[in-house]
C-alpha positions as a printed NumPy array, in Angstrom:
array([[ 23.781, 102.678,  12.97 ],
       [ 20.342, 104.289,  12.558],
       [ 20.686, 104.137,   8.777],
       [ 21.494, 100.397,   8.892],
       [ 18.452,  99.79 ,  11.109],
       [ 16.257, 101.649,   8.635],
       [ 17.618,  99.557,   5.77 ],
       [ 16.988,  96.356,   7.728],
       [ 13.424,  97.492,   8.503],
       [ 12.746,  98.252,   4.837],
       [ 14.222,  94.886,   3.824],
       [ 11.974,  93.017,   6.288],
       [  8.975,  95.063,   5.154],
       [  9.675,  94.089,   1.546],
       [  9.861,  90.413,   2.539],
       [  6.464,  90.755,   4.239],
       [  5.04 ,  92.436,   1.146],
       [  6.434,  89.597,  -0.981],
       [  4.771,  87.034,   1.3  ],
       [  1.424,  88.812,   0.897],
       [  1.812,  89.1  ,  -2.896],
       [  2.834,  85.439,  -3.24 ],
       [ -0.001,  84.294,  -1.006],
       [ -2.407,  86.562,  -2.872],
       [ -1.348,  85.061,  -6.189],
       [ -2.314,  81.618,  -4.871],
       [ -5.469,  82.408,  -2.873],
       [ -8.726,  82.791,  -4.829],
       [-10.277,  86.23 ,  -4.497],
       [ -6.98 ,  87.956,  -3.793],
       [ -5.054,  89.412,  -6.717],
       [ -1.29 ,  89.321,  -6.426],
       [ -1.17 ,  91.96 ,  -9.168],
       [ -3.38 ,  94.368,  -7.207],
       [ -1.292,  93.864,  -4.049],
       [  1.836,  94.569,  -6.093],
       [  0.249,  97.836,  -7.268],
       [ -0.711,  98.767,  -3.684],
       [  2.821,  98.091,  -2.381],
       [  4.425, 100.034,  -5.235],
       [  6.314,  97.09 ,  -6.721],
       [  4.149,  96.405,  -9.794],
       [  5.901,  98.835, -12.14 ],
       [  9.451,  97.75 , -11.142],
       [  8.505,  94.13 , -11.824],
       [  6.907,  95.035, -15.151],
       [ 10.189,  96.807, -15.921],
       [ 12.033,  93.605, -14.961],
       [  9.978,  91.672, -17.534],
       [ 10.474,  94.231, -20.311],
       [ 14.016,  95.55 , -19.585],
       [ 15.621,  93.008, -17.222],
       [ 19.226,  94.26 , -17.202],
       [ 18.241,  97.857, -16.564],
       [ 15.673,  96.843, -13.951],
       [ 18.079,  94.623, -11.994],
       [ 20.667,  97.408, -11.795],
       [ 18.021,  99.861, -10.646],
       [ 15.887,  97.745,  -8.282],
       [ 18.068,  94.819,  -7.13 ],
       [ 17.424,  95.451,  -3.402],
       [ 13.714,  95.585,  -4.08 ],
       [ 13.589,  92.353,  -6.095],
       [ 15.597,  90.179,  -3.671],
       [ 13.363,  90.482,  -0.567],
       [ 10.076,  90.66 ,  -2.498],
       [ 10.88 ,  87.565,  -4.575],
       [ 12.072,  85.645,  -1.499],
       [  8.889,  86.566,   0.37 ],
       [  6.769,  85.82 ,  -2.684],
       [  8.05 ,  82.254,  -2.968],
       [  7.475,  81.676,   0.764],
       [  3.949,  83.099,   0.655],
       [  3.1  ,  81.074,  -2.442],
       [  4.211,  77.787,  -0.849],
       [  2.47 ,  78.437,   2.484],
       [ -0.783,  79.429,   0.78 ],
       [ -0.605,  76.338,  -1.455],
       [ -0.321,  74.078,   1.599],
       [ -3.264,  75.759,   3.348],
       [ -5.494,  75.627,   0.262],
       [ -4.687,  71.996,  -0.559],
       [ -5.548,  70.986,   3.022],
       [ -8.854,  72.882,   2.869],
       [ -9.877,  71.335,  -0.454],
       [ -9.049,  67.839,   0.755],
       [-11.867,  67.82 ,   3.303],
       [-14.439,  70.386,   2.193],
       [-14.108,  70.907,  -1.572],
       [-17.686,  72.06 ,  -2.289],
       [-17.827,  74.374,   0.723],
       [-14.391,  75.842,   0.04 ],
       [-15.328,  76.413,  -3.612],
       [-18.434,  78.37 ,  -2.539],
       [-16.376,  80.358,  -0.041],
       [-13.819,  81.265,  -2.712],
       [-16.548,  82.145,  -5.23 ],
       [-18.033,  84.569,  -2.686],
       [-14.613,  86.085,  -1.981],
       [-13.918,  86.567,  -5.692],
       [-17.32 ,  88.137,  -6.38 ],
       [-16.753,  90.444,  -3.419],
       [-13.841,  92.088,  -5.256],
       [-16.051,  93.364,  -8.093],
       [-16.957,  96.621,  -6.327],
       [-13.33 ,  97.609,  -5.8  ],
       [-12.478,  96.584,  -9.373],
       [-15.272,  98.801, -10.671],
       [-13.981, 101.698,  -8.571],
       [-10.579, 101.238, -10.198],
       [-12.209, 101.177, -13.638],
       [-14.103, 104.389, -12.878],
       [-10.941, 106.346, -12.074],
       [-10.924, 107.965, -15.516],
       [-14.681, 107.64 , -16.12 ],
       [-16.678, 104.685, -17.422],
       [-17.887, 104.819, -21.027],
       [-20.22 , 102.625, -23.086],
       [-17.143, 100.923, -24.468],
       [-16.217,  99.859, -20.931],
       [-19.563,  98.119, -20.45 ],
       [-19.226,  96.469, -23.858],
       [-15.807,  95.158, -22.812],
       [-17.24 ,  93.903, -19.515],
       [-20.13 ,  91.969, -21.081],
       [-17.973,  90.698, -23.951],
       [-15.334,  89.382, -21.532],
       [-18.002,  87.785, -19.335],
       [-19.64 ,  86.083, -22.317],
       [-16.293,  84.974, -23.761],
       [-15.   ,  83.335, -20.567],
       [-18.378,  81.675, -19.938],
       [-18.484,  80.275, -23.468],
       [-14.848,  79.161, -23.321],
       [-15.219,  77.347, -20.01 ],
       [-18.497,  75.749, -21.078],
       [-16.912,  74.57 , -24.313],
       [-13.881,  73.093, -22.605],
       [-15.89 ,  71.372, -19.911],
       [-18.974,  70.12 , -21.735],
       [-18.813,  70.497, -25.515],
       [-15.321,  69.305, -26.374],
       [-13.755,  65.886, -26.231],
       [-10.788,  67.183, -24.232],
       [-10.068,  64.966, -21.244],
       [ -8.816,  67.237, -18.477],
       [ -6.398,  64.968, -16.676],
       [ -3.79 ,  66.907, -14.664],
       [ -0.403,  66.461, -16.302],
       [  2.519,  68.397, -17.774],
       [  0.561,  70.229, -20.494],
       [ -2.37 ,  71.126, -18.242],
       [  0.007,  72.379, -15.536],
       [  1.793,  74.403, -18.228],
       [ -1.629,  75.858, -19.112],
       [ -2.252,  76.564, -15.401],
       [  1.019,  78.48 , -15.192],
       [  0.091,  80.486, -18.283],
       [ -3.24 ,  81.456, -16.701],
       [ -1.386,  82.382, -13.523],
       [  1.016,  84.528, -15.53 ],
       [ -1.928,  86.528, -16.861],
       [ -3.238,  87.156, -13.34 ],
       [  0.157,  88.524, -12.264],
       [  0.588,  91.006, -15.105],
       [ -3.09 ,  92.012, -15.329],
       [ -3.981,  93.669, -11.988],
       [ -7.402,  92.598, -10.747],
       [ -7.625,  89.412, -12.78 ],
       [ -7.969,  86.272, -10.671],
       [ -7.123,  83.019, -12.42 ],
       [ -8.198,  80.752,  -9.565],
       [-11.851,  80.534, -10.626],
       [-10.872,  79.323, -14.109],
       [ -8.58 ,  76.633, -12.686],
       [-11.136,  75.565, -10.056],
       [-13.773,  75.168, -12.77 ],
       [-11.452,  73.024, -14.891],
       [-10.499,  70.857, -11.906],
       [ -6.847,  71.91 , -12.086],
       [ -6.593,  74.136,  -9.03 ],
       [ -6.598,  71.442,  -6.344],
       [ -4.037,  69.078,  -7.961],
       [ -1.828,  72.075,  -8.722],
       [ -1.87 ,  73.356,  -5.131],
       [ -1.297,  69.843,  -3.773],
       [  1.716,  69.398,  -6.062],
       [  3.189,  72.785,  -5.138],
       [  2.654,  72.215,  -1.407],
       [  4.512,  68.875,  -1.698],
       [  7.333,  70.476,  -3.723],
       [  6.529,  68.151,  -6.628],
       [  8.745,  69.422,  -9.448],
       [  6.573,  67.566, -11.962],
       [  4.007,  70.261, -11.11 ],
       [  6.229,  73.194, -10.173],
       [  8.378,  73.177, -13.347],
       [  5.547,  73.316, -15.939],
       [  3.602,  75.858, -13.838],
       [  6.708,  78.056, -13.531],
       [  7.491,  77.719, -17.263],
       [  3.949,  78.642, -18.293],
       [  3.913,  81.597, -15.917],
       [  7.282,  82.975, -17.059],
       [  6.613,  82.546, -20.783],
       [  3.266,  84.365, -20.655],
       [  4.573,  87.091, -18.348],
       [  7.617,  87.74 , -20.554],
       [  5.675,  87.682, -23.823],
       [  2.731,  89.826, -22.734],
       [  4.109,  92.206, -20.081],
       [  4.98 ,  94.998, -22.514],
       [  1.682,  94.711, -24.413],
       [ -0.409,  94.653, -21.226],
       [  1.397,  97.688, -19.859],
       [  0.691,  99.628, -23.064],
       [ -2.969,  98.573, -23.065],
       [ -3.44 ,  99.779, -19.479],
       [ -1.738, 103.056, -20.342],
       [ -3.988, 103.609, -23.366],
       [ -7.283, 101.915, -22.385],
       [ -7.22 , 101.99 , -18.59 ],
       [-10.966, 101.852, -17.851],
       [-11.757,  99.434, -20.685],
       [ -9.094,  97.002, -19.444],
       [-10.405,  97.103, -15.87 ],
       [-13.977,  96.521, -17.07 ],
       [-12.776,  93.582, -19.148],
       [-11.199,  92.129, -16.   ],
       [-14.534,  92.576, -14.16 ],
       [-16.259,  90.606, -16.918],
       [-13.726,  87.793, -16.613],
       [-14.134,  87.714, -12.818],
       [-17.944,  87.639, -13.007],
       [-18.127,  84.951, -15.685],
       [-15.532,  82.611, -14.212],
       [-16.798,  83.001, -10.627],
       [-20.392,  82.149, -11.492],
       [-19.242,  79.107, -13.452],
       [-17.528,  77.516, -10.439],
       [-20.608,  77.66 ,  -8.214],
       [-22.089,  74.187,  -7.614],
       [-25.721,  73.659,  -8.656],
       [-26.231,  70.101,  -7.418],
       [-26.567,  69.361,  -3.705],
       [-27.008,  66.139,  -1.76 ],
       [-29.435,  67.734,   0.72 ],
       [-31.034,  71.01 ,   1.78 ],
       [-28.535,  71.285,   4.623],
       [-25.634,  71.067,   2.164],
       [-27.246,  73.785,   0.055],
       [-27.649,  76.13 ,   3.033],
       [-24.08 ,  75.523,   4.225],
       [-22.789,  76.284,   0.72 ],
       [-24.952,  79.418,   0.621],
       [-23.597,  80.545,   3.991],
       [-20.032,  79.916,   2.799],
       [-20.599,  82.009,  -0.334],
       [-22.238,  84.841,   1.638],
       [-19.501,  84.67 ,   4.279],
       [-16.778,  84.885,   1.646],
       [-18.542,  87.79 ,  -0.083],
       [-18.96 ,  89.681,   3.221],
       [-15.342,  89.072,   4.229],
       [-14.121,  90.295,   0.836],
       [-16.226,  93.463,   1.07 ],
       [-14.949,  94.122,   4.619],
       [-11.36 ,  93.668,   3.431],
       [-11.974,  96.117,   0.579],
       [-13.342,  98.718,   3.03 ],
       [-10.297,  98.23 ,   5.266],
       [ -8.007,  98.619,   2.251],
       [ -9.788, 101.86 ,   1.297],
       [ -9.155, 103.268,   4.789],
       [ -5.47 , 102.416,   4.536],
       [ -5.171, 104.058,   1.119],
       [ -7.191, 107.16 ,   2.124]])
């Protein structure tokens, strides 16, 4: 009887972890990949992407509750975010930008685990410059009309796939900048399969194609990879900040939102450090 209770407790715990990972994948500033690492499920899921048959036989009772919880957390977070954006888009964007920037310290600590070299800083600045140039080009210099539809939602899923297999990377800032984040979350929260199917396809294709390569890169260039992620976070987060305001009061509210998000993110990181200590 005691053994069955323990199994039930572990199963419920895994569902809760899945909810947090799924919600983290959706919420800006929270990395589903990092949460998966913290909960010890990242490597089994990477194994699922690279050796599915072997992984299912080995970890089936891990995958079932975590995936069920992940879907639930993803849908709940999508509904909350879409409701927030509907009424306070500029303020919510500033809040999320602050939250995302607040993760940089913990990302740098992860990068410094094996020591930070000059190559790490080169990777950081190169990634920051690359994402800034890419987003600027897409938004201002190209003739691409970013109208949410099948292909753009497929692209959104692909970006999301990267954030799941690359711990620390947060795709939300890129999608917010391109104006795809809000329509995507609205579609997911309404169970619109015209949104869900392309997002899911993009996510799965990228995750399956790149999982093995990303795992090898982290094994071989751990610190450089983490610093590259920091560069992507910095560049994409700064790009989503609004620079036009209707009044001084709007500016100060946006500033307070950004500072509040940054402070909350730093406090969460300190709490996480205490748990892991």
